Coordinates of C-alpha atoms in Angstrom, one line a residue:
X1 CA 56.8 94.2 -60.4
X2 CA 53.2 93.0 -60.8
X3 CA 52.1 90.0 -58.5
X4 CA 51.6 88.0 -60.9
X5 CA 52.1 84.8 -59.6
X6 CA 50.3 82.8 -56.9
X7 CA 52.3 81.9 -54.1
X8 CA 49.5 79.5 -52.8
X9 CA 49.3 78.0 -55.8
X10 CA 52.6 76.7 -55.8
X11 CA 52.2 75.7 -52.8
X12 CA 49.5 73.7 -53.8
X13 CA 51.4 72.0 -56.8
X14 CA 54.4 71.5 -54.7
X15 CA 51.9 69.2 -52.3
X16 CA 50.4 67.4 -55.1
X17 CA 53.5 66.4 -56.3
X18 CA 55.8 65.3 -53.8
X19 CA 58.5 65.9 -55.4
X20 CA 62.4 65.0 -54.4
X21 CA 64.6 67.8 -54.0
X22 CA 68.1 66.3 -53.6
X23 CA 70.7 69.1 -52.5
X24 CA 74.3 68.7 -51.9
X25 CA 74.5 71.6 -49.5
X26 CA 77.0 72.2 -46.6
X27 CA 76.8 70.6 -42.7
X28 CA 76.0 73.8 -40.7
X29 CA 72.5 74.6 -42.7
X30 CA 71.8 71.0 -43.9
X31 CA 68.8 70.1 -41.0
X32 CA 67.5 73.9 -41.2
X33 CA 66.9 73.2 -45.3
X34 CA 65.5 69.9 -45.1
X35 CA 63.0 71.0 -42.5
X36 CA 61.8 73.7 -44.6
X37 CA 62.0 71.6 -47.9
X38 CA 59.4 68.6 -45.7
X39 CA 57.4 72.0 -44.6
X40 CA 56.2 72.2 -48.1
X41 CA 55.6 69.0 -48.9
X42 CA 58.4 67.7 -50.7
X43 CA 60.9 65.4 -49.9
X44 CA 65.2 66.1 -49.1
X45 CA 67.9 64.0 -49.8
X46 CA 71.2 65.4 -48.9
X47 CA 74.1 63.0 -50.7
X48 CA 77.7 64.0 -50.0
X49 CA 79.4 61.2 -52.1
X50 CA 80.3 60.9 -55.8
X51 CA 79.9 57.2 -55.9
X52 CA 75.6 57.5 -55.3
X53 CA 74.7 60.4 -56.3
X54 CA 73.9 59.5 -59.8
X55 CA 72.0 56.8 -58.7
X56 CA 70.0 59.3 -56.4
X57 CA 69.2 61.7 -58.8
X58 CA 67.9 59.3 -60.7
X59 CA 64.9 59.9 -58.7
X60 CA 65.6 63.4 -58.1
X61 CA 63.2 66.2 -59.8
X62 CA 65.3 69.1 -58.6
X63 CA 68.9 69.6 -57.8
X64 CA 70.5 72.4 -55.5
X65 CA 74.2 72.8 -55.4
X66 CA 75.6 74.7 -52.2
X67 CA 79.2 75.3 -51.8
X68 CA 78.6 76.3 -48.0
X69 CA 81.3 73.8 -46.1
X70 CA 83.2 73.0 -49.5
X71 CA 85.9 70.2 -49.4
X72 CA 87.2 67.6 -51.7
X73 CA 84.5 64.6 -51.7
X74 CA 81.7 67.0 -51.9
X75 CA 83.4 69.2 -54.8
X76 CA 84.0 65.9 -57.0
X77 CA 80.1 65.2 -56.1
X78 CA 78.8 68.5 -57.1
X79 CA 80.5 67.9 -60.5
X80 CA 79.4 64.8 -61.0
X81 CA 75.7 65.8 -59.9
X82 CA 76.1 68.8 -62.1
X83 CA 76.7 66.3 -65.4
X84 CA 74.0 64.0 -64.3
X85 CA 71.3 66.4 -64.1
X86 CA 72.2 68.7 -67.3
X87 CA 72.1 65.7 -69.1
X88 CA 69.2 64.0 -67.3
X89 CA 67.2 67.4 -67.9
X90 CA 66.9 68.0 -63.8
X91 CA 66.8 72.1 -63.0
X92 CA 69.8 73.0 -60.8
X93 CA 70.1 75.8 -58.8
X94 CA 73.0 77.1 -57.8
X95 CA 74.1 78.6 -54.1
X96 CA 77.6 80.2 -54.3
X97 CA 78.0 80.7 -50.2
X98 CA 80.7 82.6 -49.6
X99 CA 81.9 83.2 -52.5
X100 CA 84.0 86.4 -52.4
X101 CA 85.5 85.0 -48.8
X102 CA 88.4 83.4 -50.4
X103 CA 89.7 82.3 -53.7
X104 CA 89.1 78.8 -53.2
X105 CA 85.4 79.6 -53.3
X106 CA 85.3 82.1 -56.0
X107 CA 87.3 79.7 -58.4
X108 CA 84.6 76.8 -57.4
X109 CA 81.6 78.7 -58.1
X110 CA 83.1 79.9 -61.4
X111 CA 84.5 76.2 -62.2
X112 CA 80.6 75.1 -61.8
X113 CA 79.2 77.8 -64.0
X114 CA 81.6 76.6 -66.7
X115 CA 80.9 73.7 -66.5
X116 CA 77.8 73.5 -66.6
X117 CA 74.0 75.5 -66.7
X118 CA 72.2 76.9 -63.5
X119 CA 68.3 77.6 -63.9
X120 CA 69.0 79.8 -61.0
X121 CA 71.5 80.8 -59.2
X122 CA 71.3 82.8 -56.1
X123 CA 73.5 84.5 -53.5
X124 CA 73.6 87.6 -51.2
X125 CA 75.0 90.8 -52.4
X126 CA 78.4 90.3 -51.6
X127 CA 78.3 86.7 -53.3
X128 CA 77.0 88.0 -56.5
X129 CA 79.6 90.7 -56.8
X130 CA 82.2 88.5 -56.3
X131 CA 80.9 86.4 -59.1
X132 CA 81.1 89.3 -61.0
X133 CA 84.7 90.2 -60.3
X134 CA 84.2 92.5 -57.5
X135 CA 85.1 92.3 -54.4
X136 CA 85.2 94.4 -50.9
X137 CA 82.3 93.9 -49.1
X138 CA 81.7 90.1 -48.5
X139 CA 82.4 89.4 -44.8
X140 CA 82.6 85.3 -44.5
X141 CA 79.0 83.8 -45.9
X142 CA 76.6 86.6 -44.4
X143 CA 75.0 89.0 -46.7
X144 CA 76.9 92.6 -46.5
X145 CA 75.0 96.3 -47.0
X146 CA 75.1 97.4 -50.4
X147 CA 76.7 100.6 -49.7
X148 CA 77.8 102.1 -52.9
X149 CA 77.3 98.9 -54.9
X150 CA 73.5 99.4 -54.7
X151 CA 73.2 101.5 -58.6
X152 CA 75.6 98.4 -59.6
X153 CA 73.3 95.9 -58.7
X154 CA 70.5 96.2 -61.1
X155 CA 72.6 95.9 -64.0
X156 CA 74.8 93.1 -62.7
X157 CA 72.4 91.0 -62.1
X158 CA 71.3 91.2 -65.6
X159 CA 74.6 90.6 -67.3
X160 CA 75.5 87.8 -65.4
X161 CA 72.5 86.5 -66.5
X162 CA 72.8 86.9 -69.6
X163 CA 76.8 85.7 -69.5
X164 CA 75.5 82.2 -68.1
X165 CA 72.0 82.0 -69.2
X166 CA 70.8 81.6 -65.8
X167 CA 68.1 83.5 -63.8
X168 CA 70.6 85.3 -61.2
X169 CA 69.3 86.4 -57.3
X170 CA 70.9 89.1 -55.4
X171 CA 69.1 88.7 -51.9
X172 CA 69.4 91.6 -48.8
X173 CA 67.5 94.1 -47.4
X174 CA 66.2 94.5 -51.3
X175 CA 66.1 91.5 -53.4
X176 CA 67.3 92.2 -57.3
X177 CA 66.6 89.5 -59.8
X178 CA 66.8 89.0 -63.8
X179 CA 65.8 86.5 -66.4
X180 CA 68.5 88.3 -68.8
X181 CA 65.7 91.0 -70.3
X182 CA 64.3 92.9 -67.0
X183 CA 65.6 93.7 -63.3
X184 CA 63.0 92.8 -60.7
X185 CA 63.1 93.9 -57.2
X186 CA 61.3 92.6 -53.9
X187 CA 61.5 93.9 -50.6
X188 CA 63.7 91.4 -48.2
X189 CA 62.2 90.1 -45.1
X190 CA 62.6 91.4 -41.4
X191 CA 66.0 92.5 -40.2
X192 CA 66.3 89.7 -37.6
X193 CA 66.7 87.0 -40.5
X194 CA 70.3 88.4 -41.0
X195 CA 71.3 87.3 -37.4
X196 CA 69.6 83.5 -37.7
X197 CA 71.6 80.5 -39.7
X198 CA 70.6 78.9 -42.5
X199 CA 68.1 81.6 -43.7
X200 CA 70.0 81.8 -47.1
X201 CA 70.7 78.6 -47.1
X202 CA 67.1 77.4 -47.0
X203 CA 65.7 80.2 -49.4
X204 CA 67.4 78.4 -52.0
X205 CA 66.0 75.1 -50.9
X206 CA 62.4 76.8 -51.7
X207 CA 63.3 78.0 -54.8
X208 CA 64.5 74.3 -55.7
X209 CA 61.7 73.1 -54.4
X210 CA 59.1 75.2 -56.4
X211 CA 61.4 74.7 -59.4
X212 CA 60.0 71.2 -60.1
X213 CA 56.6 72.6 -60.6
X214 CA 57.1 76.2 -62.4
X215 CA 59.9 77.8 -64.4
X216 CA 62.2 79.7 -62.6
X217 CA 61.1 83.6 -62.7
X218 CA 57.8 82.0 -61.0
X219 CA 60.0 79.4 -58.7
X220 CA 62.4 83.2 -57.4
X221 CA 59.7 85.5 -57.6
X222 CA 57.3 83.0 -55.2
X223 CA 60.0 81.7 -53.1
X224 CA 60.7 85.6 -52.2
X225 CA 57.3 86.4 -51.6
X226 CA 56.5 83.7 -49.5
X227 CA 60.3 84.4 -47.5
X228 CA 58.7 87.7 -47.1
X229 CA 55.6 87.1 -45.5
X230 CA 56.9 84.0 -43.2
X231 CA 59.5 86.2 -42.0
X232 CA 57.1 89.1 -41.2
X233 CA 54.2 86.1 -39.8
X234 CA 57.0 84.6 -37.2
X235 CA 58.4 87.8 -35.8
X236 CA 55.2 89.1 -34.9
X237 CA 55.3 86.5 -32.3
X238 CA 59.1 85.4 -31.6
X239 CA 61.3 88.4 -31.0
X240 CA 64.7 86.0 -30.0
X241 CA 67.6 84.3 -33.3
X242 CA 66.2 81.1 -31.5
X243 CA 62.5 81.3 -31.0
X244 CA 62.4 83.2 -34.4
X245 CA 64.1 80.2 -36.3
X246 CA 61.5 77.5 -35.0
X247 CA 58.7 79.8 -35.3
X248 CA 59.4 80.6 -38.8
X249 CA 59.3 77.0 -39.5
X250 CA 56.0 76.5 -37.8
X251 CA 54.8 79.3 -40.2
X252 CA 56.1 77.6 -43.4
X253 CA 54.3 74.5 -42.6
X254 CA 50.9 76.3 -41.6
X255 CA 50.7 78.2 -44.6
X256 CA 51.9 75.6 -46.7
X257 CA 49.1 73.6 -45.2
X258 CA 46.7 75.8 -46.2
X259 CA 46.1 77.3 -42.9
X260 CA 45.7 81.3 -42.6

């Protein structure tokens, strides 16, 4: 894939704006993804009940829906928030953590998708093939090794695009993507962001964030990039799951500063 989009300057945008990214997203990630969402200068809001969330994404200029810690009140609210912003015109993405680790999850993530559009939705390998009725490698909400799945990928992604007319993420060691016409790939980030929580979980809080300033192919293919190099930027000086977490923050906000 040609670089053909400007990772600063979305970065740029996102400061100029401001915007709000609300997210309904799950307890154990939540702090992790608003750090990173104030890192780039927007803002987070993190509702968990039905009776304000319309009222709060009112205000909202980007919605993400993850099913991480999924239970009652919070399913009714992603529903609800689902309707709101498909009919307010507010871009949703969708983040379908572990979905393949039980039914429960699998039947929620395909409840939403029929319920109502995504303009991206994004899991790890596992997640997506669950999505796509296969099943086998997902171990609870961590992204598994391809394995033999890895000639599947490229085409899955594609027609589960197409099926939902959503841009659909596969993220690992090698990130697949589509827009429903081509299969783009980008190279993951360094190995240690497998054994750190939240990573997932706040790579789909920058993709919602760059969603309120460009369309979604830009929002995936810059939010991967910049994953990419942050990973690669905080490792060459943190080495430890704990140190590596922090520092990678640190080197959101630098960049997204402006800083080199």
């Amino acid at each position: 894939m040609k670089k053909e989009f400007d990772v600063k300057d979305i970065l740029k945008k996102v400061k100029e704006a401001a915007p709000l990214v609300v997210q309904i997203t799950n307890f154990v990630s939540a702090s992790f993804q608003a750090a990173c969402t104030l890192a780039l200068g927007a803002y987070a809001m993190m509702p968990v009940s039905e009776e304000e969330i319309e009222d709060v994404l009112s205000k909202a200029d980007s919605l993400l829906i993850n099913i991480g810690t999924p239970e009652s009140d919070r399913i009714k609210c992603m529903l609800k928030a689902l309707t709101f912003a498909n009919n307010k015109g507010i871009p949703v993405v969708l983040d379908p953590v572990g979905c393949g680790a039980s039914d429960m999850r699998r039947k929620l993530v395909l409840e939403l998708l029929s319920n109502g559009s995504f303009s991206i939705v994004k899991g790890n390998h596992g997640e997506i093939l669950s999505i796509y009725g296969l099943s086998g490698i997902a171990k609870g909400v961590d992204s598994p090794s391809l394995g033999s799945f890895e000639s599947d990928i490229r085409s899955l992604v594609k027609e589960l695009a197409i099926k939902y007319n959503s841009l659909f993420v596969s993220t690992g060691e090698v990130n697949f993507f589509s827009d429903g016409e081509e299969v783009f790939e980008i190279a993951g980030g360094v190995g240690i962001m497998s054994k750190v929580t939240g990573m997932g979980c706040a790579l789909g809080s920058v993709m919602a964030t760059f969603l309120t300033v460009a369309d979604p192919l830009t929002s995936v293919f810059c939010a991967l990039e910049l994953f990419s190099e942050i990973s690669k930027r905080a490792y060459s000086k943190y080495r430890g799951v704990g140190s590596f977490k922090i520092g990678f923050l640190d080197e959101l906000y630098i960049l997204g500063e402006g800083y080199e």
